[in-house]
PDB file of C-alpha atoms and ligand atoms in Angstrom:
ATOM      1  CA  MET A1406       0.000   0.000   0.000  1.00 72.00           C
ATOM      2  CA  ALA A1407       1.717   3.197  -1.172  1.00 89.00           C
ATOM      3  CA  ILE A1408       1.641   5.903   1.425  1.00 94.00           C
ATOM      4  CA  GLU A1409       2.354   9.618   1.379  1.00 96.00           C
ATOM      5  CA  PHE A1410       4.488  11.585   3.792  1.00 97.00           C
ATOM      6  CA  THR A1411       5.239  15.258   4.071  1.00 97.00           C
ATOM      7  CA  CYS A1412       8.905  16.203   3.986  1.00 98.00           C
ATOM      8  CA  PRO A1413       9.522  17.835   7.387  1.00 96.00           C
ATOM      9  CA  GLN A1414      12.062  20.156   5.845  1.00 97.00           C
ATOM     10  CA  CYS A1415      10.335  21.533   2.752  1.00 98.00           C
ATOM     11  CA  GLY A1416       6.754  20.254   2.836  1.00 97.00           C
ATOM     12  CA  THR A1417       6.947  18.268  -0.404  1.00 97.00           C
ATOM     13  CA  ILE A1418       4.655  15.232  -0.529  1.00 97.00           C
ATOM     14  CA  VAL A1419       6.801  12.130  -0.805  1.00 97.00           C
ATOM     15  CA  GLU A1420       5.280   8.797  -1.705  1.00 96.00           C
ATOM     16  CA  VAL A1421       6.833   5.589  -0.445  1.00 95.00           C
ATOM     17  CA  GLU A1422       5.851   2.136  -1.617  1.00 94.00           C
ATOM     18  CA  ARG A1423       5.443   0.729   1.836  1.00 94.00           C
ATOM     19  CA  ALA A1424       5.528   2.398   5.248  1.00 95.00           C
ATOM     20  CA  GLY A1425       9.023   2.008   6.636  1.00 95.00           C
ATOM     21  CA  ASP A1426      10.819   2.223   3.281  1.00 94.00           C
ATOM     22  CA  GLU A1427      13.302   5.044   3.557  1.00 94.00           C
ATOM     23  CA  ARG A1428      13.475   7.637   0.806  1.00 95.00           C
ATOM     24  CA  ALA A1429      15.149  10.944   0.205  1.00 96.00           C
ATOM     25  CA  CYS A1430      12.874  13.889  -0.486  1.00 97.00           C
ATOM     26  CA  PRO A1431      13.051  14.486  -4.276  1.00 97.00           C
ATOM     27  CA  ALA A1432      13.018  18.249  -3.731  1.00 97.00           C
ATOM     28  CA  CYS A1433      15.487  18.848  -0.908  1.00 98.00           C
ATOM     29  CA  LYS A1434      17.138  15.430  -0.354  1.00 97.00           C
ATOM     30  CA  HIS A1435      16.119  15.368   3.294  1.00 96.00           C
ATOM     31  CA  LYS A1436      15.904  11.767   4.480  1.00 95.00           C
ATOM     32  CA  ILE A1437      12.338  10.595   5.019  1.00 96.00           C
ATOM     33  CA  GLY A1438      13.434   8.006   7.527  1.00 96.00           C
ATOM     34  CA  ARG A1439      11.490   5.679   9.754  1.00 97.00           C
ATOM     35  CA  VAL A1440      11.247   8.052  12.700  1.00 98.00           C
ATOM     36  CA  VAL A1441       9.738  10.778  10.495  1.00 97.00           C
ATOM     37  CA  GLN A1442       7.318   8.267   9.003  1.00 98.00           C
ATOM     38  CA  LEU A1443       6.343   6.862  12.374  1.00 98.00           C
ATOM     39  CA  ASP A1444       5.684  10.342  13.713  1.00 98.00           C
ATOM     40  CA  GLN A1445       3.359  11.198  10.823  1.00 98.00           C
ATOM     41  CA  LEU A1446       1.594   7.831  10.898  1.00 97.00           C
ATOM     42  CA  LEU A1447       0.888   8.092  14.617  1.00 98.00           C
ATOM     43  CA  GLY A1448      -0.601  11.536  14.048  1.00 97.00           C
ATOM     44  CA  ARG A1449      -2.813  10.199  11.280  1.00 97.00           C
ATOM     45  CA  TRP A1450      -3.814   7.206  13.376  1.00 97.00           C
ATOM     46  CA  TRP A1451      -4.764   9.487  16.256  1.00 97.00           C
ATOM     47  CA  GLU A1452      -6.756  12.029  14.238  1.00 97.00           C
ATOM     48  CA  PRO A1453     -10.054  10.071  13.927  1.00 96.00           C
ATOM     49  CA  ARG A1454      -9.685   8.655  17.446  1.00 97.00           C
ATOM     50  CA  ARG A1455      -8.816  11.777  19.377  1.00 95.00           C
ATOM     51  CA  TRP A1456     -12.182  11.896  21.143  1.00 96.00           C
ATOM     52  CA  ARG A1457     -11.720   8.467  22.659  1.00 94.00           C
ATOM     53  CA  ALA A1458     -11.180   8.517  26.408  1.00 94.00           C
ATOM     54  CA  ASP A1459      -9.728   4.999  26.452  1.00 93.00           C
ATOM     55  CA  LEU A1460      -6.716   5.936  24.327  1.00 93.00           C
ATOM     56  CA  VAL A1461      -3.545   7.863  24.965  1.00 91.00           C
ATOM     57  CA  LYS A1462      -2.284  10.088  22.175  1.00 94.00           C
ATOM     58  CA  PRO A1463       0.706   8.174  20.828  1.00 95.00           C
ATOM     59  CA  SER A1464       4.033   9.779  20.058  1.00 97.00           C
ATOM     60  CA  VAL A1465       7.331   8.407  18.797  1.00 98.00           C
ATOM     61  CA  PRO A1466       8.933   8.272  22.287  1.00 98.00           C
ATOM     62  CA  TYR A1467       5.760   6.792  23.776  1.00 97.00           C
ATOM     63  CA  LEU A1468       5.629   3.980  21.245  1.00 97.00           C
ATOM     64  CA  VAL A1469       9.355   3.259  21.181  1.00 97.00           C
ATOM     65  CA  GLU A1470       9.461   3.103  24.971  1.00 97.00           C
ATOM     66  CA  ARG A1471       6.579   0.663  25.046  1.00 96.00           C
ATOM     67  CA  LEU A1472       8.349  -1.518  22.520  1.00 96.00           C
ATOM     68  CA  TRP A1473      11.750  -1.779  24.155  1.00 95.00           C
ATOM     69  CA  THR A1474      10.490  -2.111  27.725  1.00 95.00           C
ATOM     70  CA  ALA A1475       7.930  -4.833  26.877  1.00 92.00           C
ATOM     71  CA  ASN A1476       7.956  -8.155  28.749  1.00 90.00           C
ATOM     72  CA  GLY A1477      10.036  -6.823  31.620  1.00 91.00           C
ATOM     73  CA  GLN A1478      12.962  -6.051  29.313  1.00 90.00           C
ATOM     74  CA  GLY A1479      13.161  -2.471  30.570  1.00 93.00           C
ATOM     75  CA  GLU A1480      13.520  -3.510  34.207  1.00 93.00           C
ATOM     76  CA  ARG A1481      15.980  -6.238  33.287  1.00 91.00           C
ATOM     77  CA  LEU A1482      18.189  -3.823  31.441  1.00 92.00           C
ATOM     78  CA  TYR A1483      17.992  -1.349  34.308  1.00 93.00           C
ATOM     79  CA  VAL A1484      19.002  -3.970  36.849  1.00 91.00           C
ATOM     80  CA  GLY A1485      21.757  -5.230  34.554  1.00 88.00           C
ATOM     81  CA  VAL A1486      23.263  -1.778  34.050  1.00 91.00           C
ATOM     82  CA  SER A1487      22.502  -0.515  37.585  1.00 90.00           C
ATOM     83  CA  PRO A1488      23.418   3.133  36.983  1.00 92.00           C
ATOM     84  CA  LYS A1489      24.504   4.802  40.216  1.00 89.00           C
ATOM     85  CA  TYR A1490      22.778   8.166  39.861  1.00 92.00           C
ATOM     86  CA  THR A1491      19.786   7.483  37.654  1.00 94.00           C
ATOM     87  CA  GLY A1492      16.332   6.272  38.640  1.00 96.00           C
ATOM     88  CA  TYR A1493      14.314   3.971  36.409  1.00 97.00           C
ATOM     89  CA  ASP A1494      12.129   6.781  34.984  1.00 97.00           C
ATOM     90  CA  ILE A1495      15.078   8.801  33.742  1.00 97.00           C
ATOM     91  CA  PHE A1496      16.880   5.672  32.618  1.00 97.00           C
ATOM     92  CA  ARG A1497      13.877   4.778  30.464  1.00 97.00           C
ATOM     93  CA  ASN A1498      13.807   8.242  28.910  1.00 97.00           C
ATOM     94  CA  MET A1499      17.498   8.129  28.104  1.00 97.00           C
ATOM     95  CA  VAL A1500      17.422   4.670  26.584  1.00 97.00           C
ATOM     96  CA  THR A1501      14.289   5.557  24.605  1.00 98.00           C
ATOM     97  CA  ARG A1502      16.116   8.523  23.052  1.00 98.00           C
ATOM     98  CA  LEU A1503      19.030   6.227  22.263  1.00 97.00           C
ATOM     99  CA  MET A1504      16.677   3.725  20.594  1.00 97.00           C
ATOM    100  CA  ILE A1505      15.117   6.459  18.451  1.00 98.00           C
ATOM    101  CA  ARG A1506      18.599   7.447  17.330  1.00 97.00           C
ATOM    102  CA  GLY A1507      19.270   3.776  16.635  1.00 97.00           C
ATOM    103  CA  ILE A1508      16.242   3.560  14.374  1.00 97.00           C
ATOM    104  CA  ASP A1509      17.536   6.512  12.385  1.00 95.00           C
ATOM    105  CA  GLU A1510      21.078   5.174  12.261  1.00 94.00           C
ATOM    106  CA  GLY A1511      19.929   1.694  11.363  1.00 94.00           C
ATOM    107  CA  TRP A1512      21.300  -0.354  14.257  1.00 95.00           C
ATOM    108  CA  ALA A1513      17.787  -0.715  15.578  1.00 96.00           C
ATOM    109  CA  GLU A1514      15.174  -1.846  13.126  1.00 95.00           C
ATOM    110  CA  LEU A1515      11.581  -0.740  13.321  1.00 97.00           C
ATOM    111  CA  THR A1516       9.239  -2.971  11.370  1.00 96.00           C
ATOM    112  CA  PHE A1517       6.005  -1.295  10.338  1.00 96.00           C
ATOM    113  CA  PRO A1518       2.649  -3.066  10.338  1.00 95.00           C
ATOM    114  CA  ARG A1519       1.057  -3.688   6.955  1.00 92.00           C
ATOM    115  CA  ASP A1520      -1.669  -1.210   7.716  1.00 93.00           C
ATOM    116  CA  PRO A1521      -0.373   1.413  10.151  1.00 95.00           C
ATOM    117  CA  LEU A1522      -3.830   3.012  10.404  1.00 94.00           C
ATOM    118  CA  ASP A1523      -5.430  -0.193  11.614  1.00 93.00           C
ATOM    119  CA  GLU A1524      -7.160  -0.172  15.024  1.00 93.00           C
ATOM    120  CA  ASP A1525      -4.252  -1.891  16.732  1.00 92.00           C
ATOM    121  CA  PRO A1526      -1.141  -1.582  14.550  1.00 95.00           C
ATOM    122  CA  GLN A1527       1.728  -3.796  15.681  1.00 95.00           C
ATOM    123  CA  TYR A1528       5.190  -2.339  15.343  1.00 96.00           C
ATOM    124  CA  ILE A1529       8.245  -4.477  16.030  1.00 96.00           C
ATOM    125  CA  LEU A1530      11.562  -3.137  17.287  1.00 95.00           C
ATOM    126  CA  THR A1531      14.668  -5.256  16.878  1.00 93.00           C
ATOM    127  CA  ILE A1532      18.244  -4.453  17.788  1.00 92.00           C
ATOM    128  CA  VAL A1533      20.240  -5.566  14.771  1.00 92.00           C
ATOM    129  CA  ASP A1534      23.638  -4.432  16.056  1.00 91.00           C
ATOM    130  CA  SER A1535      23.814  -5.041  19.785  1.00 87.00           C
ATOM    131  CA  GLU A1536      27.387  -3.796  19.927  1.00 87.00           C
ATOM    132  CA  LYS A1537      26.280  -0.337  18.804  1.00 91.00           C
ATOM    133  CA  PHE A1538      23.480  -0.450  21.317  1.00 91.00           C
ATOM    134  CA  ALA A1539      25.838  -1.466  24.127  1.00 88.00           C
ATOM    135  CA  GLU A1540      28.217   1.353  23.139  1.00 90.00           C
ATOM    136  CA  GLY A1541      25.362   3.821  23.306  1.00 93.00           C
ATOM    137  CA  VAL A1542      24.246   2.653  26.739  1.00 93.00           C
ATOM    138  CA  GLU A1543      27.840   2.755  27.936  1.00 90.00           C
ATOM    139  CA  LYS A1544      28.188   6.399  26.907  1.00 92.00           C
ATOM    140  CA  LEU A1545      24.983   7.300  28.735  1.00 94.00           C
ATOM    141  CA  PHE A1546      26.283   5.939  32.028  1.00 92.00           C
ATOM    142  CA  PRO A1547      30.021   6.527  32.211  1.00 86.00           C
ATOM    143  CA  GLU A1548      30.074   5.971  35.969  1.00 86.00           C
ATOM    144  CA  VAL A1549      29.209   2.298  35.551  1.00 85.00           C
ATOM    145  CA  ASP A1550      32.084  -0.150  35.641  1.00 80.00           C
ATOM    146  CA  TRP A1551      31.620  -1.763  32.244  1.00 77.00           C
ATOM    147  CA  ASP A1552      33.065  -5.148  32.916  1.00 73.00           C
ATOM    148  CA  GLU A1553      31.874  -8.436  31.474  1.00 65.00           C
ATOM    149  CA  PRO A1554      28.719  -8.999  33.571  1.00 69.00           C
ATOM    150  CA  VAL A1555      27.283  -5.612  32.577  1.00 73.00           C
ATOM    151  CA  SER A1556      27.943  -6.119  28.873  1.00 73.00           C
ATOM    152  CA  ALA A1557      26.398  -9.545  29.163  1.00 74.00           C
ATOM    153  CA  ALA A1558      23.338  -8.039  30.837  1.00 73.00           C
ATOM    154  CA  VAL A1559      22.931  -5.572  27.970  1.00 77.00           C
ATOM    155  CA  ALA A1560      23.281  -8.335  25.413  1.00 74.00           C
ATOM    156  CA  GLU A1561      20.846 -10.502  27.309  1.00 74.00           C
ATOM    157  CA  ALA A1562      18.362  -7.656  27.517  1.00 71.00           C
ATOM    158  CA  VAL A1563      18.222  -7.405  23.748  1.00 69.00           C
ATOM    159  CA  GLY A1564      17.806 -11.130  23.434  1.00 65.00           C
ATOM    160  CA  GLN A1565      21.253 -12.242  22.413  1.00 55.00           C
ATOM    161  CA  SER A1566      23.982 -14.179  24.136  1.00 45.00           C
ATOM    162  CA  ALA A1567      27.101 -12.284  25.159  1.00 42.00           C
ATOM    163  CA  THR A1568      29.252 -14.168  22.671  1.00 43.00           C
ATOM    164  CA  GLN A1569      26.948 -13.143  19.859  1.00 44.00           C
ATOM    165  CA  ALA A1570      27.173  -9.573  21.046  1.00 41.00           C
ATOM    166  CA  LYS A1571      30.953  -9.793  20.983  1.00 43.00           C
ATOM    167  CA  ARG A1572      31.068 -11.085  17.453  1.00 41.00           C
ATOM    168  CA  GLY A1573      28.210  -8.854  16.511  1.00 39.00           C
ATOM    169  CA  LYS A1574      29.890  -7.689  13.331  1.00 39.00           C
ATOM    170  CA  SER A1575      27.868  -9.781  10.936  1.00 41.00           C
ATOM    171  CA  LYS A1576      25.586  -7.214   9.408  1.00 41.00           C
ATOM    172  CA  SER A1577      22.005  -8.085   8.667  1.00 43.00           C
ATOM    173  CA  LYS A1578      20.729  -8.163   5.125  1.00 42.00           C
ATOM    174  CA  LYS A1579      22.086  -5.480   2.850  1.00 45.00           C
ATOM    175  CA  LYS A1580      19.915  -2.432   2.247  1.00 44.00           C
ATOM    176  CA  ARG A1581      18.592  -2.213  -1.243  1.00 45.00           C
TER     177      ARG A1581
HETATM  178 ZN1  LIG B 426      12.066  18.100   1.220  1.00 76.32          ZN
END
């Protein structure tokens, strides 16, 4: 299903074949990446539902946080990292921002549902380069002693064994 986005930089309407396919704006070359697309899709999804009291207005950080903290993964990562000066609320905010950056940089992959305007669209967030993710977390909390157990906890939190995280270099499928 082709879908139209508005270039956030120049306002040109940019059509992509499928939500989640990245394109450069034909007019100004600005990247119409996944975060931009997600932001616009959530707005469109919300528009006809904004009167509903049972729903929360979704935003990119809101959705991304829900995805990466699902199934207790957020708490597990927090316990694994155990930052000295940061509570869980702030930790979640910081890691959510990191994940959003990851989606733009490509080390985290956001898979879009077939119909993003469906009643209950299911997005999937996967860390494709756990080494990059671990590096990012490490930079956020420099006071933590980043020895083996902590790195292992980060790897475990994203669903990979520590050895896999170490190798980690094998890139996922090439971008077209
Ligand atoms: Zn543009």
